[in-house]
Coordinates of C-alpha atoms and ligand atoms in Angstrom, one line a residue:
M213 CA -45.7 28.4 -135.1
F214 CA -42.4 30.8 -133.8
V215 CA -44.7 34.1 -133.2
P216 CA -41.5 36.3 -132.4
I217 CA -42.5 39.7 -129.5
C218 CA -40.9 42.5 -129.5
V219 CA -40.7 45.2 -127.6
L220 CA -39.5 48.1 -128.6
L221 CA -38.4 51.7 -126.2
S222 CA -36.9 53.9 -128.6
T223 CA -36.3 52.3 -132.2
L224 CA -37.2 49.2 -133.6
T225 CA -35.5 46.4 -132.5
V226 CA -34.4 44.4 -135.7
L227 CA -34.9 40.5 -135.2
T228 CA -32.5 38.9 -137.5
S229 CA -34.0 35.6 -137.0
A230 CA -34.5 32.8 -139.7
S231 CA -37.4 31.5 -138.4
L232 CA -38.9 35.1 -138.5
N233 CA -42.3 35.2 -139.6
S234 CA -42.7 38.1 -140.2
T235 CA -46.4 38.7 -140.6
A236 CA -47.3 37.3 -137.6
A237 CA -45.0 39.5 -135.8
S238 CA -46.4 41.7 -132.6
C239 CA -44.4 45.4 -131.9
T240 CA -44.9 48.0 -129.3
I241 CA -43.1 51.3 -129.7
T242 CA -43.2 53.8 -127.1
K243 CA -41.4 56.7 -127.8
Y244 CA -42.1 58.3 -131.1
S245 CA -39.1 57.8 -134.1
A246 CA -40.2 57.6 -138.1
A247 CA -37.9 55.5 -138.5
A248 CA -39.2 52.9 -136.0
I249 CA -42.3 53.1 -136.9
L250 CA -41.9 52.3 -141.0
D251 CA -40.0 49.2 -140.0
A252 CA -42.7 48.6 -137.7
Q253 CA -44.9 48.1 -140.5
N254 CA -42.9 46.4 -142.2
Q255 CA -41.7 44.0 -140.1
C256 CA -44.7 43.8 -137.5
S257 CA -48.6 42.5 -138.0
E258 CA -49.5 43.9 -135.0
I259 CA -48.4 47.3 -133.8
T260 CA -49.2 49.3 -130.0
L261 CA -48.6 52.8 -130.1
R262 CA -48.7 53.1 -126.7
G263 CA -47.8 56.8 -124.5
I264 CA -46.0 58.7 -127.8
N265 CA -45.5 62.6 -128.5
V266 CA -44.7 62.5 -132.1
D267 CA -42.1 65.0 -133.4
P268 CA -43.7 68.7 -134.1
G269 CA -44.5 69.1 -137.9
E270 CA -45.1 65.4 -138.5
T271 CA -47.4 62.8 -140.0
L272 CA -47.8 59.4 -137.8
D273 CA -47.6 58.3 -140.6
L274 CA -49.8 54.3 -140.9
T275 CA -48.8 54.4 -144.7
H276 CA -46.8 51.8 -145.3
L277 CA -48.9 48.6 -143.3
Q278 CA -49.1 45.2 -144.3
K279 CA -51.8 43.5 -145.4
G280 CA -53.9 42.2 -142.8
A281 CA -52.0 44.8 -140.0
K282 CA -53.7 46.2 -136.9
V283 CA -52.7 48.8 -134.7
I284 CA -53.9 49.7 -130.9
F285 CA -52.7 52.7 -129.6
D286 CA -53.2 52.4 -126.0
G287 CA -52.8 55.2 -123.5
T288 CA -52.4 59.4 -124.5
I289 CA -51.3 59.8 -128.1
T290 CA -50.3 63.1 -128.8
W291 CA -49.0 65.8 -131.0
Q292 CA -45.7 68.1 -130.5
Y293 CA -47.5 72.3 -131.5
E294 CA -46.6 74.0 -135.0
E295 CA -48.4 75.4 -137.7
W296 CA -49.4 73.7 -140.9
R297 CA -52.0 71.2 -142.0
G298 CA -51.4 67.8 -140.8
P299 CA -52.2 65.5 -140.5
L300 CA -51.7 64.8 -137.7
L301 CA -52.4 61.2 -138.1
R302 CA -52.6 59.2 -141.6
T303 CA -53.4 55.7 -141.9
S304 CA -53.4 53.8 -145.5
G305 CA -54.1 50.0 -145.9
T306 CA -56.1 47.0 -147.1
D307 CA -57.8 44.3 -144.5
V308 CA -55.6 46.4 -142.2
E309 CA -57.2 47.6 -138.2
I310 CA -56.7 50.5 -136.6
T311 CA -58.1 50.2 -133.3
G312 CA -57.5 51.8 -129.9
T313 CA -57.3 50.0 -126.1
A314 CA -60.8 50.9 -123.9
D315 CA -58.4 53.6 -121.2
H316 CA -56.4 55.3 -125.1
V317 CA -57.1 58.8 -126.2
L318 CA -55.5 60.4 -129.1
D319 CA -55.2 63.8 -128.3
G320 CA -55.0 67.0 -130.4
R321 CA -54.3 69.3 -127.6
G322 CA -56.4 71.7 -130.1
S323 CA -56.5 74.8 -128.0
K324 CA -53.0 75.7 -128.9
W325 CA -54.5 76.3 -132.6
W326 CA -58.1 77.8 -131.5
D327 CA -58.6 80.8 -132.4
G328 CA -62.1 81.5 -133.7
K329 CA -61.2 81.4 -137.7
G330 CA -60.7 77.4 -138.1
G331 CA -59.3 77.5 -142.4
N332 CA -60.6 80.6 -142.5
G333 CA -57.8 82.4 -141.5
G334 CA -54.9 82.9 -138.2
K335 CA -52.9 79.7 -137.4
N336 CA -52.5 77.6 -140.3
K337 CA -54.5 74.6 -138.2
P338 CA -53.8 70.9 -139.5
R339 CA -56.1 68.2 -140.5
F340 CA -56.3 65.9 -137.1
Y341 CA -57.0 61.9 -139.3
Y342 CA -56.6 61.1 -143.0
P343 CA -57.7 57.5 -143.7
N344 CA -56.6 57.4 -147.4
N345 CA -55.9 54.0 -149.8
M346 CA -58.1 52.3 -147.2
K347 CA -59.3 48.7 -148.6
N348 CA -61.9 46.7 -146.6
S349 CA -60.7 48.0 -143.6
K350 CA -62.1 49.0 -139.9
I351 CA -61.6 51.5 -137.6
T352 CA -62.8 50.9 -134.4
N353 CA -62.8 52.0 -130.3
L354 CA -60.7 55.3 -131.1
N355 CA -61.3 58.2 -128.7
I356 CA -60.1 61.7 -130.2
K357 CA -60.0 65.2 -128.4
N358 CA -59.7 68.7 -129.0
T359 CA -58.5 68.4 -132.7
P360 CA -56.8 71.6 -134.2
V361 CA -59.7 72.2 -137.0
H362 CA -61.5 68.9 -139.7
A363 CA -61.2 64.7 -136.9
I364 CA -61.8 63.1 -139.3
V365 CA -60.7 63.3 -143.7
I366 CA -61.6 60.0 -145.4
K367 CA -60.8 59.3 -149.0
N368 CA -60.8 57.9 -151.9
C369 CA -61.3 54.5 -149.3
D370 CA -63.1 51.8 -150.9
G371 CA -64.5 49.6 -147.8
L372 CA -64.1 50.6 -145.2
V373 CA -66.0 50.2 -141.6
L374 CA -65.8 53.0 -139.0
E375 CA -67.3 52.5 -135.9
N376 CA -67.7 52.9 -132.0
I377 CA -65.8 56.6 -133.4
R378 CA -66.0 59.3 -129.8
I379 CA -64.6 62.5 -131.4
D380 CA -64.9 64.5 -127.9
D381 CA -64.6 68.8 -129.7
S382 CA -65.8 70.2 -126.7
D383 CA -63.8 72.3 -125.2
G384 CA -63.7 73.9 -128.1
D385 CA -67.6 75.7 -127.3
T386 CA -65.8 78.5 -125.1
Q387 CA -62.3 78.2 -126.5
G388 CA -62.2 78.8 -130.1
G389 CA -62.5 76.0 -131.7
H390 CA -63.9 75.9 -135.5
N391 CA -64.8 74.3 -138.4
T392 CA -63.5 71.3 -136.4
D393 CA -65.9 68.7 -139.0
G394 CA -66.2 65.5 -137.0
F395 CA -66.1 63.3 -140.0
D396 CA -65.2 63.7 -144.3
I397 CA -65.3 61.8 -146.6
S398 CA -64.5 62.0 -150.5
G399 CA -64.1 60.3 -153.5
S400 CA -64.5 56.8 -151.9
N401 CA -67.4 53.5 -152.3
N402 CA -68.9 51.6 -149.6
V403 CA -67.8 54.0 -145.8
E404 CA -70.1 53.4 -143.1
I405 CA -69.7 55.1 -140.3
R406 CA -71.8 53.4 -137.3
S407 CA -72.1 53.8 -133.5
S408 CA -70.0 57.0 -132.8
T409 CA -70.1 60.2 -131.1
V410 CA -69.6 64.2 -132.2
Y411 CA -68.8 66.8 -129.8
N412 CA -67.9 69.4 -131.9
Q413 CA -68.5 73.2 -133.4
D414 CA -68.7 72.2 -137.6
D415 CA -71.1 69.6 -139.9
C416 CA -71.2 66.1 -137.3
L417 CA -71.0 64.3 -141.1
A418 CA -69.8 66.0 -144.9
V419 CA -69.8 64.1 -147.5
K420 CA -68.2 65.6 -150.5
S421 CA -68.6 63.5 -153.0
G422 CA -68.8 59.3 -153.8
T423 CA -70.9 56.6 -153.3
N424 CA -72.3 54.0 -151.8
Y425 CA -72.2 55.5 -147.7
K426 CA -73.8 54.7 -144.6
F427 CA -74.5 56.9 -140.8
T428 CA -76.1 55.0 -138.2
N429 CA -76.6 55.3 -135.0
N430 CA -75.3 57.5 -133.7
F431 CA -75.2 60.6 -131.9
C432 CA -74.0 64.3 -132.9
S433 CA -73.7 67.6 -130.7
G434 CA -72.9 70.8 -130.9
G435 CA -72.0 71.7 -134.7
H436 CA -74.0 72.0 -137.4
G437 CA -75.7 68.6 -137.6
I438 CA -75.8 66.0 -140.6
S439 CA -74.9 67.5 -144.6
I440 CA -73.9 67.0 -147.3
G441 CA -72.3 69.0 -149.0
S442 CA -70.9 71.0 -149.8
V443 CA -71.0 70.1 -153.6
A444 CA -69.0 72.0 -155.8
D445 CA -68.9 71.6 -159.2
G446 CA -68.3 68.1 -161.1
V447 CA -69.2 65.8 -158.3
T448 CA -71.4 62.7 -158.0
V449 CA -73.2 62.2 -154.2
E450 CA -74.5 58.7 -155.0
N451 CA -76.3 56.8 -152.0
V452 CA -75.9 57.7 -148.5
Y453 CA -77.9 56.1 -146.2
M454 CA -78.2 58.6 -142.9
A455 CA -80.0 56.8 -140.4
D456 CA -80.8 56.0 -136.3
S457 CA -79.3 59.3 -135.5
Q458 CA -79.4 62.3 -133.1
V459 CA -78.5 66.0 -133.5
E460 CA -78.6 68.3 -130.3
R461 CA -77.8 71.4 -129.9
S462 CA -77.0 72.3 -133.5
A463 CA -77.1 75.1 -136.7
N464 CA -78.7 72.5 -138.3
G465 CA -80.4 69.3 -138.6
I466 CA -80.1 67.0 -141.6
R467 CA -79.0 69.0 -144.9
I468 CA -78.1 69.5 -148.6
K469 CA -75.9 72.5 -150.2
T470 CA -74.7 71.8 -153.0
V471 CA -72.7 74.4 -154.7
S472 CA -74.5 77.7 -156.8
G473 CA -73.9 77.3 -160.5
A474 CA -72.3 73.7 -159.8
V475 CA -73.0 71.0 -162.4
G476 CA -72.6 67.3 -160.8
K477 CA -74.8 64.3 -159.7
V478 CA -77.3 64.3 -156.1
S479 CA -79.0 60.9 -156.2
G480 CA -80.6 58.2 -153.6
I481 CA -80.1 60.6 -150.3
T482 CA -81.9 58.8 -147.2
F483 CA -82.2 60.7 -143.8
E484 CA -84.4 58.3 -141.4
N485 CA -85.8 58.1 -138.0
I486 CA -83.8 61.5 -137.2
S487 CA -84.7 62.6 -133.9
L488 CA -83.6 66.2 -132.9
K489 CA -83.6 68.4 -130.6
D490 CA -82.5 71.9 -130.0
I491 CA -81.3 73.3 -132.9
T492 CA -80.6 77.3 -133.7
N493 CA -81.0 77.3 -136.9
Y494 CA -83.0 74.9 -139.8
G495 CA -84.1 71.4 -138.2
I496 CA -84.4 70.3 -142.3
I497 CA -82.2 72.7 -145.4
L498 CA -81.2 71.3 -148.8
E499 CA -80.1 74.3 -150.8
S500 CA -78.6 74.9 -153.9
D501 CA -77.9 78.1 -153.9
Y502 CA -74.9 77.8 -151.8
L503 CA -71.7 79.7 -151.3
N504 CA -68.9 80.1 -148.7
G505 CA -69.4 84.0 -148.2
G506 CA -73.6 83.0 -147.9
P507 CA -75.9 81.7 -150.0
S508 CA -77.1 83.4 -153.7
G509 CA -81.2 83.4 -152.3
Q510 CA -80.6 82.3 -156.6
P511 CA -80.6 77.9 -156.5
T512 CA -79.3 76.5 -159.8
G513 CA -80.3 73.3 -161.8
D514 CA -77.0 71.8 -162.9
C515 CA -76.5 69.3 -159.8
P516 CA -80.1 68.3 -158.3
I517 CA -81.4 66.5 -155.5
T518 CA -82.9 63.2 -156.6
D519 CA -84.5 60.3 -155.4
L520 CA -84.6 62.4 -151.5
T521 CA -86.6 60.1 -149.6
I522 CA -86.6 62.0 -145.8
K523 CA -88.4 59.4 -143.1
N524 CA -88.9 59.9 -139.7
I525 CA -87.3 63.5 -138.8
T526 CA -89.2 65.0 -135.1
G527 CA -88.0 67.5 -132.5
T528 CA -87.1 70.4 -132.3
V529 CA -86.0 74.1 -133.1
A530 CA -85.2 77.1 -131.0
S531 CA -87.5 79.7 -131.3
G532 CA -85.9 82.2 -133.6
G533 CA -84.9 79.2 -135.7
S534 CA -87.4 77.3 -138.4
N535 CA -88.1 74.1 -138.9
V536 CA -88.2 73.5 -142.5
Y537 CA -86.5 75.9 -145.4
V538 CA -85.9 74.3 -149.0
I539 CA -84.6 76.0 -151.9
V540 CA -83.7 73.9 -155.3
E541 CA -84.4 73.6 -158.6
N542 CA -84.2 71.3 -160.7
A543 CA -85.1 68.5 -158.2
S544 CA -87.6 65.5 -158.5
D545 CA -88.2 62.4 -156.5
W546 CA -88.6 63.2 -153.7
K547 CA -90.6 60.8 -150.8
C548 CA -91.2 63.2 -148.0
S549 CA -93.0 61.5 -144.3
G550 CA -93.4 61.9 -141.1
I551 CA -91.5 64.9 -140.9
D552 CA -92.3 66.2 -137.3
I553 CA -90.2 69.2 -136.9
K554 CA -91.6 72.2 -133.5
G555 CA -90.2 75.2 -132.4
G556 CA -89.0 77.1 -135.0
T557 CA -91.0 80.3 -135.7
K558 CA -88.7 81.6 -138.4
T559 CA -91.6 80.9 -141.4
K560 CA -89.0 81.3 -145.0
D561 CA -90.6 80.5 -148.0
C562 CA -90.0 77.6 -149.6
Q563 CA -88.8 77.3 -153.4
G564 CA -88.7 74.5 -155.8
I565 CA -89.9 71.1 -154.4
P566 CA -90.9 68.8 -156.6
P567 CA -95.0 68.4 -157.0
G568 CA -96.2 64.9 -156.0
S569 CA -94.3 62.6 -153.2
D570 CA -95.5 63.3 -150.6
T571 CA -94.0 67.0 -150.4
I572 CA -96.9 68.5 -148.4
H573 CA -94.9 67.9 -145.5
L574 CA -92.3 70.2 -146.3
R575 CA -94.6 72.7 -146.8
L576 CA -96.0 72.7 -143.3
V577 CA -92.7 74.5 -142.1
Ligands
NAG714 C1 -46.7 33.4 -141.1 O1 -47.9 33.7 -140.5 C2 -49.0 33.4 -141.0 C3 -50.3 34.8 -140.8 O2 -50.1 33.9 -138.7 C4 -49.7 32.4 -141.1 O3 -51.6 32.3 -142.1 C5 -48.3 31.9 -142.2 O4 -48.5 30.4 -142.5 C6 -47.2 31.7 -141.7 N1 -45.9 31.3 -142.3 C7 -45.2 30.6 -141.4 C8 -43.7 29.9 -142.4 O5 -45.3 30.3 -140.5
NAG715 C1 -86.5 53.0 -137.6 O1 -87.2 53.0 -136.3 C2 -87.9 51.6 -136.7 C3 -89.2 52.0 -135.1 O2 -87.7 52.2 -134.6 C4 -87.9 51.0 -136.3 O3 -88.9 49.8 -136.9 C5 -87.7 50.9 -138.1 O4 -86.5 49.8 -139.0 C6 -85.7 52.4 -138.1 N1 -86.1 52.0 -139.2 C7 -84.3 52.5 -139.4 C8 -84.2 52.8 -140.8 O5 -84.0 51.6 -139.4
NAG716 C1 -88.6 57.1 -135.4 O1 -87.5 57.2 -135.3 C2 -87.6 57.7 -134.2 C3 -85.6 58.4 -134.0 O2 -86.1 58.6 -134.0 C4 -87.7 55.7 -133.8 O3 -87.5 56.2 -131.7 C5 -88.9 55.9 -134.2 O4 -89.4 54.5 -133.5 C6 -89.6 55.9 -135.6 N1 -90.5 56.3 -135.3 C7 -91.2 55.1 -136.6 C8 -92.4 55.1 -137.0 O5 -90.1 54.0 -137.2
NAG717 C1 -81.6 70.0 -164.5 O1 -81.0 68.6 -164.9 C2 -80.6 68.1 -165.9 C3 -79.4 66.5 -165.9 O2 -78.6 67.2 -164.5 C4 -79.3 69.5 -166.6 O3 -79.1 68.4 -167.7 C5 -80.7 70.4 -167.0 O4 -79.8 71.2 -167.8 C6 -80.9 70.4 -165.5 N1 -82.2 71.7 -166.2 C7 -82.0 72.5 -165.1 C8 -83.4 73.9 -166.0 O5 -81.3 73.7 -164.4

């Protein structure tokens, strides 16, 4: 079988050979050109992007990948500065794999945008990576650094595994990083995030909507913890399994927040085998009174949290924080066991814990 190899220096070399088997071609791009990247997707099933510097205000657009294609990042990939919404990188496809070599880095150079305001004002900051309309696909071995704001925003995917993803926004701790969510997911089905690491200043995981997600064997540091929500009006979150992970140096350990007044459903949620360390606000917080400007203190019951399992959650909250806080309405079918969180000195009254199902554990604050 003839396997053509095209090495692309400034633009894509167009292969005209009659024997070209386009689905087997392998291409390398070493200088950014939107046209060359589009051509490569049309012609190559394996695309290496090495050391490119993307033009200001442009998305590194990999939404035209052939079925079964593989993208490999190599060297240092950067983006030039511009105030805009992004994303800086976007991928779509079926049966595709997005991966990186052992020493690559996707460097968002976030400090150019960081101003302590995140998505709430100041500079208009680009989201980093949108995996969008990906089906039966994989994203593996990525090394992401210093995202201007949200790192990975997954939307409308069905059958996506993210494995061994490192997001390191820790420079933002002292340089004004804010709203640097690790993984946000909405409108998707069957998404699994595993064996990944996030150093950031907002949610490690934020599940906004969708069904059948798994988050396992992950490490979260510096941010707001592992979250379902905020769950907005008209939205369903169903069957989310979060387990075998560690959260440290974060505002919260595990959290579910539904927006005050929302109509929707949060059901089939499991948190299991999660250890906490140096949590500043809440080890566990479950709230149905969330508002962006601050919680209302009046939980509402039209987006009830049902079929919730919280099992074997252990660790420490800093003094001044609360080990557990629950303020919900209309919740049912909770199974809680093995909750052993210590250190928090601020006791808050819990409200709305459904009777039975071992909820004694949630009352021990
Ligand atoms: C082209 O490559 C694909 C993938 O390797 C292979 O399945 C297919 O048989 C090849 N077609 C031809 C005509 O060589
Ligand atoms: C929780 O940890 C225990 C002990 O290590 C293990 O047997 C169990 O399978 C874990 N549960 C999950 C869901 O991984
Ligand atoms: C509880 O979870 C921890 C991980 O956080 C695990 O090491 C431990 O074995 C689990 N214990 C049980 C009883 O499942
Ligand atoms: C409880 O939730 C159900 C289902 O969403 C809803 O129909 C009902 O009105 C809610 N009740 C209260 C008191 O909020």
